[in-house]
Amino acid sequence: MTGRKVVVLAKAGAACDRTVTAVRQSGAELLATLDPASVAEADVRASAPEALLVVLDAATEAALGKFDDLFADPTLEVLFDDAEVAAKRTGWEEARWARHLKAKLSGSGNVLPEPVGGAAGDGGFEAEMQALTLAVATLPSEPMPSRHAPKLADGCVVIVAGVGGPDAVRQLLGALPAGFPRAVLLRQRIEGAQYDRLVRQMQRATPLPVLLAQPGDVPQHGTVHVLPDGVDVETGEAGLVFAAANGEPRFAALRQSDSAMLLLSGADPAMVDVALTLSLAGGLALGQAPENCFDSTATQALVARGGDSRSLTIMARQLLERWSP
């Protein structure tokens, strides 16, 4: 079967070269490699791609606005990668990324090198996401709150991710409707600590407002808060508040029985203890299913200790079922 037709949108350089190699290794048909700074939407559409792979650096990020209609096109699969990470992939990591791309482009969701027994992956992801979006479209929305909102007595949804995680995070956030009745705290470890860029990337993927968490800010319902290095939550006079912290956040101040912790690709395995503690207190703790996860170390540790794993589709569905009006 012929592979998906792909256009790579990237600035020339090592990251672009390694991405092109990965696309070819994945079995996809590479139609063109275009510099986003020097082309327009019409140039991309002229190649008639089925999928678009965007390699993000500062120059590409600045040029993305003119491609918004492309990113919103439901007939086009859009994937993102980070240029710094892509440029450093070699050997085993490069081969694993090619398998990851193959799974994404084929819709199989299976990134394992040798699937055993024909186990099913997450092949219906796109169709399920569309159906899920329609199902929650009638949920009531809330106005975007100010950065310093009133006391938040409820719990939060915590998403933890790392290598291979941004694409999974985009898919999960894209399934949450405006007005989702809990704050979403995203701890996505990235090289270079360019969290302001991560905020912009995630805002393109979700109807929820996305903010960079700063010490003194208050978590808000229906908002995604990106936690940079050195920030955690603590209990203040007005309820939960973001505060400076050493090391990785532990989220100890959360109302555990009304919170969720989702361990996606590349999550720090040290967060497994936190997730299990939350689960024992009545919260929801899930890992991303290993068969469609780029780096499932944390999920495997969670499952080995009695926890559960789910596909991204099911994760989103469980969040909506738990906190729907």
Short mmCIF file of C-alpha atoms in Angstrom, two decimals:
data_model
loop_
_atom_site.label_atom_id
_atom_site.label_comp_id
_atom_site.label_asym_id
_atom_site.label_seq_id
_atom_site.Cartn_x
_atom_site.Cartn_y
_atom_site.Cartn_z
CA MET A 1 0.00 0.00 0.00
CA THR A 2 1.31 3.44 -0.89
CA GLY A 3 2.38 5.56 2.10
CA ARG A 4 0.74 8.83 3.07
CA LYS A 5 1.74 11.86 0.99
CA VAL A 6 3.70 14.23 3.22
CA VAL A 7 5.03 17.77 3.00
CA VAL A 8 7.72 18.77 5.50
CA LEU A 9 7.61 22.40 6.59
CA ALA A 10 11.03 23.23 8.03
CA LYS A 11 13.99 25.57 7.82
CA ALA A 12 17.03 24.04 6.10
CA GLY A 13 19.48 22.41 8.46
CA ALA A 14 20.19 19.28 10.49
CA ALA A 15 16.68 19.12 11.97
CA CYS A 16 15.13 19.27 8.51
CA ASP A 17 17.52 16.65 7.13
CA ARG A 18 16.83 14.19 9.96
CA THR A 19 13.09 14.74 9.62
CA VAL A 20 13.21 14.03 5.89
CA THR A 21 15.14 10.82 6.62
CA ALA A 22 12.57 9.77 9.21
CA VAL A 23 9.67 10.42 6.83
CA ARG A 24 11.28 8.23 4.17
CA GLN A 25 12.08 5.50 6.71
CA SER A 26 8.45 5.55 7.83
CA GLY A 27 7.32 4.51 4.36
CA ALA A 28 5.54 7.78 3.63
CA GLU A 29 5.80 9.52 0.26
CA LEU A 30 7.73 12.79 0.64
CA LEU A 31 6.19 15.32 -1.76
CA ALA A 32 8.19 18.41 -0.85
CA THR A 33 10.34 20.07 1.78
CA LEU A 34 9.41 23.74 2.13
CA ASP A 35 10.89 26.61 4.14
CA PRO A 36 7.94 28.21 5.99
CA ALA A 37 9.60 31.63 5.88
CA SER A 38 9.61 31.73 2.09
CA VAL A 39 6.41 29.92 1.06
CA ALA A 40 2.68 30.57 1.38
CA GLU A 41 -0.31 28.35 2.05
CA ALA A 42 -0.90 27.99 -1.69
CA ASP A 43 2.59 26.52 -2.14
CA VAL A 44 1.86 23.80 0.38
CA ARG A 45 -1.55 23.01 -1.09
CA ALA A 46 -0.07 22.82 -4.58
CA SER A 47 1.65 19.58 -3.58
CA ALA A 48 -1.72 18.11 -2.50
CA PRO A 49 -0.41 16.53 0.72
CA GLU A 50 -2.37 14.23 2.99
CA ALA A 51 -0.17 15.12 5.95
CA LEU A 52 1.96 18.08 6.98
CA LEU A 53 4.96 17.71 9.31
CA VAL A 54 6.07 21.00 10.86
CA VAL A 55 9.53 21.24 12.47
CA LEU A 56 9.40 24.07 14.98
CA ASP A 57 12.17 26.54 15.70
CA ALA A 58 12.01 30.29 16.37
CA ALA A 59 11.92 31.27 12.68
CA THR A 60 9.24 28.70 11.84
CA GLU A 61 7.18 29.69 14.87
CA ALA A 62 7.16 33.31 13.70
CA ALA A 63 5.88 32.28 10.25
CA LEU A 64 3.09 29.93 11.37
CA GLY A 65 0.31 32.51 11.34
CA LYS A 66 -0.07 32.41 7.57
CA PHE A 67 -0.73 28.65 7.70
CA ASP A 68 -3.61 28.74 10.19
CA ASP A 69 -6.15 27.69 7.57
CA LEU A 70 -3.99 24.69 6.73
CA PHE A 71 -3.76 23.63 10.36
CA ALA A 72 -7.54 23.89 10.66
CA ASP A 73 -8.20 21.81 7.53
CA PRO A 74 -9.91 18.58 8.73
CA THR A 75 -8.72 16.69 5.64
CA LEU A 76 -5.06 17.30 6.45
CA GLU A 77 -3.15 15.46 9.17
CA VAL A 78 -0.83 17.94 10.90
CA LEU A 79 2.09 16.81 13.07
CA PHE A 80 4.63 18.94 14.92
CA ASP A 81 8.20 18.28 16.01
CA ASP A 82 10.81 20.35 17.82
CA ALA A 83 13.87 21.33 15.78
CA GLU A 84 16.33 21.06 18.69
CA VAL A 85 15.19 17.55 19.50
CA ALA A 86 15.04 16.46 15.85
CA ALA A 87 18.59 17.65 15.16
CA LYS A 88 20.00 15.45 17.92
CA ARG A 89 18.31 12.18 17.00
CA THR A 90 20.69 9.46 15.91
CA GLY A 91 20.79 5.67 15.83
CA TRP A 92 18.14 4.01 17.95
CA GLU A 93 16.30 7.27 18.74
CA GLU A 94 16.12 8.10 15.03
CA ALA A 95 14.75 4.64 14.19
CA ARG A 96 12.20 4.86 16.99
CA TRP A 97 11.03 8.27 15.76
CA ALA A 98 10.57 6.79 12.26
CA ARG A 99 8.34 4.08 13.77
CA HIS A 100 6.45 6.76 15.66
CA LEU A 101 5.85 8.68 12.44
CA LYS A 102 4.76 5.53 10.65
CA ALA A 103 2.20 4.85 13.37
CA LYS A 104 0.90 8.41 13.25
CA LEU A 105 0.68 8.59 9.48
CA SER A 106 -0.88 5.15 9.10
CA GLY A 107 -3.33 5.65 11.95
CA SER A 108 -2.28 2.34 13.50
CA GLY A 109 -1.07 3.99 16.69
CA ASN A 110 1.44 1.15 17.20
CA VAL A 111 5.03 2.31 17.68
CA LEU A 112 6.45 -1.03 18.80
CA PRO A 113 9.27 -2.34 16.59
CA GLU A 114 7.78 -5.84 16.29
CA PRO A 115 4.06 -6.07 17.06
CA VAL A 116 3.14 -9.48 18.38
CA GLY A 117 -0.03 -11.34 17.44
CA GLY A 118 -1.52 -8.53 15.41
CA ALA A 119 -2.62 -6.58 18.49
CA ALA A 120 -4.82 -3.65 17.61
CA GLY A 121 -3.50 -0.15 18.14
CA ASP A 122 -5.45 3.08 18.28
CA GLY A 123 -6.37 3.02 14.58
CA GLY A 124 -9.68 4.83 14.85
CA PHE A 125 -8.20 7.78 16.72
CA GLU A 126 -9.10 10.53 14.28
CA ALA A 127 -12.65 9.28 13.75
CA GLU A 128 -13.14 8.82 17.49
CA MET A 129 -11.79 12.30 18.21
CA GLN A 130 -14.19 13.84 15.70
CA ALA A 131 -17.11 11.96 17.24
CA LEU A 132 -15.97 12.95 20.72
CA THR A 133 -15.71 16.60 19.70
CA LEU A 134 -19.26 16.53 18.34
CA ALA A 135 -20.51 14.83 21.48
CA VAL A 136 -19.13 17.54 23.76
CA ALA A 137 -19.88 20.49 21.49
CA THR A 138 -23.04 21.28 23.42
CA LEU A 139 -21.30 21.49 26.79
CA PRO A 140 -21.72 25.02 28.23
CA SER A 141 -18.75 27.34 27.82
CA GLU A 142 -17.37 29.80 30.33
CA PRO A 143 -15.81 33.21 29.69
CA MET A 144 -12.01 33.37 29.82
CA PRO A 145 -11.09 34.34 33.37
CA SER A 146 -8.46 36.82 34.46
CA ARG A 147 -5.03 35.60 35.55
CA HIS A 148 -5.97 36.23 39.20
CA ALA A 149 -9.30 34.45 39.58
CA PRO A 150 -11.24 33.72 42.80
CA LYS A 151 -10.46 30.76 45.03
CA LEU A 152 -10.36 27.38 43.26
CA ALA A 153 -11.77 24.81 45.69
CA ASP A 154 -11.90 21.98 43.15
CA GLY A 155 -9.15 19.68 41.95
CA CYS A 156 -7.10 19.91 38.76
CA VAL A 157 -6.17 17.75 35.79
CA VAL A 158 -2.40 17.27 35.67
CA ILE A 159 -0.75 16.20 32.42
CA VAL A 160 2.89 15.10 32.64
CA ALA A 161 4.94 14.47 29.48
CA GLY A 162 8.44 14.58 28.04
CA VAL A 163 10.12 13.16 24.94
CA GLY A 164 7.51 12.34 22.31
CA GLY A 165 4.87 14.00 24.45
CA PRO A 166 3.96 17.25 22.66
CA ASP A 167 1.99 15.54 19.92
CA ALA A 168 0.10 13.41 22.45
CA VAL A 169 -0.59 16.50 24.58
CA ARG A 170 -1.98 18.37 21.55
CA GLN A 171 -4.32 15.50 20.74
CA LEU A 172 -5.55 15.25 24.32
CA LEU A 173 -6.04 19.00 24.80
CA GLY A 174 -7.78 19.22 21.44
CA ALA A 175 -10.52 16.92 22.77
CA LEU A 176 -11.34 19.12 25.77
CA PRO A 177 -14.10 21.69 25.18
CA ALA A 178 -14.04 25.37 26.05
CA GLY A 179 -15.29 25.76 29.60
CA PHE A 180 -13.89 22.43 30.82
CA PRO A 181 -14.78 22.58 34.53
CA ARG A 182 -11.29 22.04 35.96
CA ALA A 183 -7.91 23.71 35.61
CA VAL A 184 -5.42 21.76 33.48
CA LEU A 185 -1.80 21.82 34.67
CA LEU A 186 0.70 20.79 32.00
CA ARG A 187 4.21 19.78 33.02
CA GLN A 188 5.92 19.11 29.68
CA ARG A 189 9.69 18.84 29.98
CA ILE A 190 11.41 20.42 26.98
CA GLU A 191 15.01 21.14 26.09
CA GLY A 192 16.06 24.76 26.24
CA ALA A 193 13.22 25.70 28.64
CA GLN A 194 11.39 27.57 25.88
CA TYR A 195 8.03 27.34 27.62
CA ASP A 196 6.67 30.54 26.09
CA ARG A 197 6.95 28.83 22.72
CA LEU A 198 5.22 25.74 24.10
CA VAL A 199 2.33 27.95 25.22
CA ARG A 200 1.91 29.26 21.67
CA GLN A 201 2.09 25.76 20.21
CA MET A 202 -0.53 24.38 22.58
CA GLN A 203 -2.85 27.32 22.04
CA ARG A 204 -3.13 26.27 18.39
CA ALA A 205 -4.29 22.82 19.46
CA THR A 206 -7.05 23.60 21.95
CA PRO A 207 -10.07 25.88 22.40
CA LEU A 208 -9.00 26.37 26.03
CA PRO A 209 -6.89 29.45 26.86
CA VAL A 210 -3.25 28.51 27.52
CA LEU A 211 -1.15 30.47 30.03
CA LEU A 212 2.39 30.21 31.35
CA ALA A 213 2.14 29.55 35.10
CA GLN A 214 4.00 32.09 37.23
CA PRO A 215 4.48 32.17 41.00
CA GLY A 216 1.55 34.03 42.50
CA ASP A 217 -0.92 33.14 39.74
CA VAL A 218 -4.04 31.16 40.57
CA PRO A 219 -5.15 28.03 38.61
CA GLN A 220 -8.37 28.71 36.71
CA HIS A 221 -11.16 26.47 35.51
CA GLY A 222 -11.20 25.90 31.76
CA THR A 223 -7.59 27.01 31.34
CA VAL A 224 -4.37 25.15 30.51
CA HIS A 225 -1.46 26.29 32.69
CA VAL A 226 1.99 25.35 31.36
CA LEU A 227 4.35 24.82 34.30
CA PRO A 228 7.93 25.90 33.54
CA ASP A 229 10.91 24.65 35.53
CA GLY A 230 10.82 25.55 39.21
CA VAL A 231 7.04 25.99 39.61
CA ASP A 232 4.60 23.90 41.67
CA VAL A 233 1.23 24.50 43.35
CA GLU A 234 0.66 25.18 47.03
CA THR A 235 -2.25 26.16 49.23
CA GLY A 236 -2.57 29.90 49.81
CA GLU A 237 -5.10 32.11 51.54
CA ALA A 238 -7.23 32.16 48.38
CA GLY A 239 -6.89 28.46 47.66
CA LEU A 240 -4.43 26.94 45.19
CA VAL A 241 -1.66 29.19 43.95
CA PHE A 242 1.43 28.63 41.82
CA ALA A 243 4.67 28.94 43.77
CA ALA A 244 8.42 28.69 43.22
CA ALA A 245 9.81 25.22 43.95
CA ASN A 246 13.00 23.21 43.69
CA GLY A 247 13.07 20.29 41.29
CA GLU A 248 10.03 18.75 39.65
CA PRO A 249 6.54 19.69 40.91
CA ARG A 250 4.91 17.18 43.25
CA PHE A 251 1.35 18.61 43.19
CA ALA A 252 0.94 17.77 46.89
CA ALA A 253 -1.49 20.65 47.46
CA LEU A 254 -4.11 19.32 45.04
CA ARG A 255 -7.46 18.07 46.25
CA GLN A 256 -6.59 14.50 45.30
CA SER A 257 -10.08 13.02 45.26
CA ASP A 258 -11.15 15.61 42.67
CA SER A 259 -8.00 15.54 40.52
CA ALA A 260 -6.49 13.51 37.69
CA MET A 261 -2.90 12.77 36.72
CA LEU A 262 -2.17 11.60 33.18
CA LEU A 263 1.31 10.27 32.40
CA LEU A 264 1.96 10.68 28.68
CA SER A 265 4.94 9.84 26.51
CA GLY A 266 8.24 10.72 28.18
CA ALA A 267 6.75 11.45 31.61
CA ASP A 268 9.21 11.37 34.51
CA PRO A 269 8.93 7.89 36.12
CA ALA A 270 9.30 9.62 39.49
CA MET A 271 5.73 10.87 39.01
CA VAL A 272 4.38 7.31 39.28
CA ASP A 273 4.40 7.53 43.09
CA VAL A 274 2.48 10.80 42.92
CA ALA A 275 -0.06 9.32 40.52
CA LEU A 276 -0.64 6.22 42.65
CA THR A 277 -1.05 8.30 45.81
CA LEU A 278 -3.65 10.42 44.03
CA SER A 279 -5.44 7.30 42.81
CA LEU A 280 -5.60 5.80 46.32
CA ALA A 281 -7.26 9.03 47.50
CA GLY A 282 -10.01 8.68 44.89
CA GLY A 283 -8.45 10.60 42.01
CA LEU A 284 -7.96 9.45 38.43
CA ALA A 285 -4.47 8.24 37.46
CA LEU A 286 -3.75 6.91 33.97
CA GLY A 287 -0.76 6.29 31.74
CA GLN A 288 -0.74 6.57 27.95
CA ALA A 289 -1.18 3.11 26.43
CA PRO A 290 2.31 1.72 25.63
CA GLU A 291 1.33 0.49 22.17
CA ASN A 292 0.81 4.05 20.93
CA CYS A 293 3.36 5.81 23.12
CA PHE A 294 6.81 6.98 21.98
CA ASP A 295 8.36 6.60 25.46
CA SER A 296 6.18 4.54 27.79
CA THR A 297 8.62 4.07 30.69
CA ALA A 298 6.37 5.84 33.22
CA THR A 299 3.24 4.06 32.00
CA GLN A 300 4.91 0.66 32.25
CA ALA A 301 6.01 1.45 35.81
CA LEU A 302 2.48 2.60 36.67
CA VAL A 303 0.88 -0.56 35.28
CA ALA A 304 3.47 -2.79 36.98
CA ARG A 305 2.34 -1.34 40.31
CA GLY A 306 -1.36 -1.85 39.67
CA GLY A 307 -2.21 1.30 37.72
CA ASP A 308 -4.09 1.58 34.44
CA SER A 309 -3.20 2.71 30.92
CA ARG A 310 -5.55 4.07 28.28
CA SER A 311 -5.43 5.38 24.73
CA LEU A 312 -5.60 9.16 24.34
CA THR A 313 -9.17 8.82 23.10
CA ILE A 314 -10.30 6.95 26.20
CA MET A 315 -8.37 9.32 28.47
CA ALA A 316 -10.25 12.30 27.05
CA ARG A 317 -13.55 10.47 27.32
CA GLN A 318 -12.95 9.60 30.98
CA LEU A 319 -12.12 13.22 31.81
CA LEU A 320 -15.34 14.39 30.18
CA GLU A 321 -17.43 11.71 31.85
CA ARG A 322 -15.94 12.47 35.26
CA TRP A 323 -16.43 16.22 35.07
CA SER A 324 -19.36 16.71 32.72
CA PRO A 325 -22.23 18.76 34.19
#
